[in-house]
Amino acid sequence: QKDDSQRLLESFNSDEKEHTLTKSKAEPYTSKEEMVLEESESPLNSNITAFALKAKVIYPINQKFRPLADGSSNPSLHENPKQAVLPNQVMETSTSGSLGSLSQGDKEDCSSSTTIHSTTSDDRFQARAFLKVTGFPEVLTCESFDVKLCLCSLILKDLMLLDTELRKEKHVMFMQVLKVYLTDFYHKKKITDDLFKKILLVQENDFEELQKQLDSRLQNTEMSGAHNSEYQTLEDLERKEREYSEHVIDNMEAFWKQTDKAQQAFLDQSKCSSAKATKIMMDLTKKMIAVESLLSESQDLQAMDIQERLFNWELMVKMIDSLKSYIPEECKCRLNIVSNILDHLTVKNNLSVRQKEELLTDLHKAFWEQLAHFSNECIQQSKDLILKRLECRAKKREEFKHRQKAEQGSLLSKTFHIEDVHDFLKAYHELLEKHRQAQWELEEEDDCESTEAVADLYKELYSKASHALAELVTKLFLRTLPVVTGLSVRECELLKEEWQENLVPQLEKWETPRQRRWKLFQEQLLQEKKLWMEEYALSAVMQKHLSEKQEKIIQGVISRLGCLSDESVNYILQKHRLLLCSVLTRLTLRRVGMTALARMRMSRKKSLLQELREQHTLQKGSSPCQDEDQWQLQKAVESHILEEEEKLEEEMQQTHLEFHQQLVTEIQEALQFLQQHMEQVIGRTLLQHARREAGKKSSDDGQDFKERLVEAAVESVYGTSNNINRLVQNYYQQIGKITEGYEGKKLQQLKSLQAERGERNRLRKKQENELALKEKQTKGLLNISSTVHQRMVLQQKKVLAQFELQQQIRLESLKQKLLGLHHLETELENQLKEAEQDFVSELAALARVPMAVKKQPSKRSKPAAEKTNSKRKSFQSPESEDKDNSHENIQEPPGLTSGLCR
């Protein structure tokens, strides 16, 4: 009879070279979902099935633990190289029953994937439910497959909490700054006490309503996909993050609209001057820019801390997973040594082959039951321990929040003056930063203590389980073997001592691959950190690019206006900077969240590839190639790993591209809000500027004197009709000469500008031709050394540069044209005023009307001093002045000349 008992022990050796390398090369990979679904059966039956597959035997239904000698049949079931016989995945059996919502079709499809890059598997992975955790300690009891998903979901939760805290901090700061200005106006008796309280109450109610609307929308988003409150899917998580970002952008837009509304209401009710209102709005904008700067810097630092916390969590989880594997590995070592001793007794004919197989099977069953008990104890006791710690954490957090709220209230209750606003903003922000840091340290300390507590629990249970396994082996040697073999008790004790002596080197030998796995895991974490740092660098580049582009746009808009004062221009620039900073701060945090989502989406394939790479590295280090076949097999595995790495890299790029396109869409929507808001700001500024300019002009412009002069000239006996008609005709002729001279100068200046523009175009074309010659000379090198994409990018930059240059030339030409025409218009206005003044003087002298008050000279000197901003001030009626104020239509003062003609 063939001695097939050694097959029972092959299942305990996951590093057997032929088994692992063959699996890696030829057999399909079983997805993690199949492992979880198979474990949804009872732990005992599931592990028995796995044992049967590993041992290459089929057990009859009623003979589960009696191995057959001719175990030649090999069921055509998919195996997983890493799925060990013993329950080394201690925690996975605990929560497998909760995944019953997965369909049976998913279970059947799990075995159909032949690579780790299956599209069907990707879709199923997106919809796979994983545990919804509220804190890190809960992750210590999760399935190993769900750990990365749970940790990244905690990262997203921390980012969302950070965003909420910073947003509330900004709202509180704005209200406090507004309150400081209101208090200042109240103390100066510019507003009443009732008005002061009313404005504050209205603004507080409006901001509370904004927050309620946001909370309601976020609650609807949270509940929209919550079919099971304990579990969530990656697809639902991506949708919630996307909708959350949309709601926050909408809330940000509503907040800035409300701030503008609050400022305008405050200034309207206080009835301050236009200049004072502009100064106050400028001060408020500068204060809020300082707030945004503080919050943006704080957000960047804390986002990096959150990312670093993720890697610390992974280290702690890995340590716990390592402790889980201690007892299964020790079982393998113990059974291997026992098998060797029993083999030796079989060779000496102290045991038959069947007796040896029965002893090993009974011992295996006992070990298995002990391990199942160990697993269940680890699960239950660790869950109870974590639950108690979470309750303590919740109590500490509530006490901590209560103290924080009291400190914040104490600071907000203090009275600050306008000159102390900056100090208040800094003090309030530092206080909240101190609270966040204390909360952070409290959570980190609790995470470490929870991990240490679970580790101590596992070590205690491991010690008990190890002692129980030793008792089982002692029972075999001291009770069973003397009866079965007929050996003396002393001989059996010597066999037990031999087993103990061989156990220590076996355990030390197992420690080497464990350390290698830990080193490989640390290398993987370093690669992950590198990827996160690259994302931060790309985010900084994105912020810089958007800032420069938007700054260029707003500068172009202001240069086209050209009529605003320096104060108005500065206010528009500061307002744009404030809104842009707010938008970029939000988009930066969104990009960090997208990085975490991309990591979650690729976690499954990365884990499978990492396992494959780890198996190959350990196999290569433990057993060097001895012959050509093994060398060829090893090369095939390495080739397969490289191929999978290339596929994974390609899919990672595709995933990042998908999230990048989504981010670009959100950026466009946010910038659209920025543009619309700035249009309103510029519109209000232009309106205020027009009102100020209109207020500088005299309302009557000497109209009373002209009316008296008309009446006196009509009634005067000194002025005849012929004399007056002659004065009027001379005045008309003088106006005609002035107008004719203006048109000639205008035509001459336009011709001169056109000639200058033609000369600039000629020089520009000459430069373009020179550049084209240089491009032709380097075209061959460019075609060879550059890719198609690079050449397209260069061509795009070239076209954009040409367009911007042409646009700049046109703008400069228009500016020169407008400046020249404005100068001619000012000169024309002065000449018309002089002609009118001469006409009025002659008419007054003819009618013998005294000119006691010399208003006209002062009015003539005022436009001369304000040539850059004044409009034509001829003696027109208000109706005709409003109707046509251009320089092409020059009209005489109709009220004066028509009255005289009558």
mmCIF file of N, CA and C in Angstrom, residues 166 169 173 287-300 422 425-430 433 436 581:
data_model
loop_
_atom_site.group_PDB
_atom_site.id
_atom_site.type_symbol
_atom_site.label_atom_id
_atom_site.label_comp_id
_atom_site.label_asym_id
_atom_site.label_seq_id
_atom_site.Cartn_x
_atom_site.Cartn_y
_atom_site.Cartn_z
ATOM 1 N N LEU A 166 -13.477 73.887 9.070
ATOM 2 C CA LEU A 166 -12.907 75.109 8.509
ATOM 3 C C LEU A 166 -13.987 76.019 7.934
ATOM 4 N N GLU A 169 -15.617 77.742 10.830
ATOM 5 C CA GLU A 169 -14.689 78.736 11.352
ATOM 6 C C GLU A 169 -14.716 80.003 10.499
ATOM 7 N N MET A 173 -15.871 83.763 11.775
ATOM 8 C CA MET A 173 -14.951 84.895 11.646
ATOM 9 C C MET A 173 -15.601 86.054 10.901
ATOM 10 N N LYS A 287 -9.656 91.555 5.273
ATOM 11 C CA LYS A 287 -9.743 90.693 6.458
ATOM 12 C C LYS A 287 -10.123 89.267 6.078
ATOM 13 N N MET A 288 -11.053 89.122 5.143
ATOM 14 C CA MET A 288 -11.471 87.786 4.729
ATOM 15 C C MET A 288 -10.393 87.077 3.900
ATOM 16 N N ILE A 289 -9.583 87.853 3.179
ATOM 17 C CA ILE A 289 -8.438 87.245 2.484
ATOM 18 C C ILE A 289 -7.461 86.665 3.506
ATOM 19 N N ALA A 290 -7.235 87.393 4.582
ATOM 20 C CA ALA A 290 -6.375 86.878 5.655
ATOM 21 C C ALA A 290 -6.965 85.601 6.255
ATOM 22 N N VAL A 291 -8.283 85.566 6.418
ATOM 23 C CA VAL A 291 -8.952 84.365 6.945
ATOM 24 C C VAL A 291 -8.757 83.191 5.995
ATOM 25 N N GLU A 292 -8.993 83.427 4.702
ATOM 26 C CA GLU A 292 -8.836 82.358 3.708
ATOM 27 C C GLU A 292 -7.399 81.845 3.669
ATOM 28 N N SER A 293 -6.449 82.740 3.808
ATOM 29 C CA SER A 293 -5.049 82.327 3.813
ATOM 30 C C SER A 293 -4.739 81.433 5.006
ATOM 31 N N LEU A 294 -5.235 81.818 6.178
ATOM 32 C CA LEU A 294 -5.033 80.990 7.371
ATOM 33 C C LEU A 294 -5.661 79.614 7.210
ATOM 34 N N LEU A 295 -6.892 79.580 6.702
ATOM 35 C CA LEU A 295 -7.606 78.316 6.570
ATOM 36 C C LEU A 295 -6.973 77.424 5.498
ATOM 37 N N SER A 296 -6.504 78.020 4.407
ATOM 38 C CA SER A 296 -5.871 77.236 3.344
ATOM 39 C C SER A 296 -4.582 76.583 3.831
ATOM 40 N N GLU A 297 -3.772 77.357 4.551
ATOM 41 C CA GLU A 297 -2.528 76.800 5.096
ATOM 42 C C GLU A 297 -2.827 75.690 6.092
ATOM 43 N N SER A 298 -3.801 75.908 6.950
ATOM 44 C CA SER A 298 -4.176 74.882 7.923
ATOM 45 C C SER A 298 -4.692 73.629 7.241
ATOM 46 N N GLN A 299 -5.487 73.807 6.191
ATOM 47 C CA GLN A 299 -6.031 72.651 5.469
ATOM 48 C C GLN A 299 -4.924 71.822 4.835
ATOM 49 N N ASP A 300 -3.947 72.474 4.203
ATOM 50 C CA ASP A 300 -2.860 71.738 3.560
ATOM 51 C C ASP A 300 -2.066 70.919 4.570
ATOM 52 N N HIS A 422 -7.374 92.042 13.283
ATOM 53 C CA HIS A 422 -6.362 91.072 12.848
ATOM 54 C C HIS A 422 -5.890 90.205 14.021
ATOM 55 N N LEU A 425 -8.597 87.619 14.750
ATOM 56 C CA LEU A 425 -8.615 86.514 13.780
ATOM 57 C C LEU A 425 -7.490 85.528 14.058
ATOM 58 N N LYS A 426 -6.321 86.063 14.340
ATOM 59 C CA LYS A 426 -5.182 85.197 14.624
ATOM 60 C C LYS A 426 -5.393 84.404 15.913
ATOM 61 N N ALA A 427 -5.898 85.061 16.939
ATOM 62 C CA ALA A 427 -6.113 84.392 18.229
ATOM 63 C C ALA A 427 -7.187 83.306 18.112
ATOM 64 N N TYR A 428 -8.270 83.615 17.406
ATOM 65 C CA TYR A 428 -9.358 82.628 17.265
ATOM 66 C C TYR A 428 -8.893 81.423 16.462
ATOM 67 N N HIS A 429 -8.160 81.686 15.390
ATOM 68 C CA HIS A 429 -7.658 80.575 14.578
ATOM 69 C C HIS A 429 -6.669 79.715 15.369
ATOM 70 N N GLU A 430 -5.782 80.345 16.104
ATOM 71 C CA GLU A 430 -4.821 79.579 16.907
ATOM 72 C C GLU A 430 -5.532 78.752 17.972
ATOM 73 N N GLU A 433 -6.991 75.810 16.167
ATOM 74 C CA GLU A 433 -5.896 74.914 15.788
ATOM 75 C C GLU A 433 -5.415 74.113 17.003
ATOM 76 N N ARG A 436 -7.995 71.429 17.596
ATOM 77 C CA ARG A 436 -7.893 70.339 16.618
ATOM 78 C C ARG A 436 -6.670 69.459 16.884
ATOM 79 N N CYS A 581 -9.196 82.280 -3.965
ATOM 80 C CA CYS A 581 -8.577 81.527 -2.865
ATOM 81 C C CYS A 581 -9.574 80.546 -2.259
#
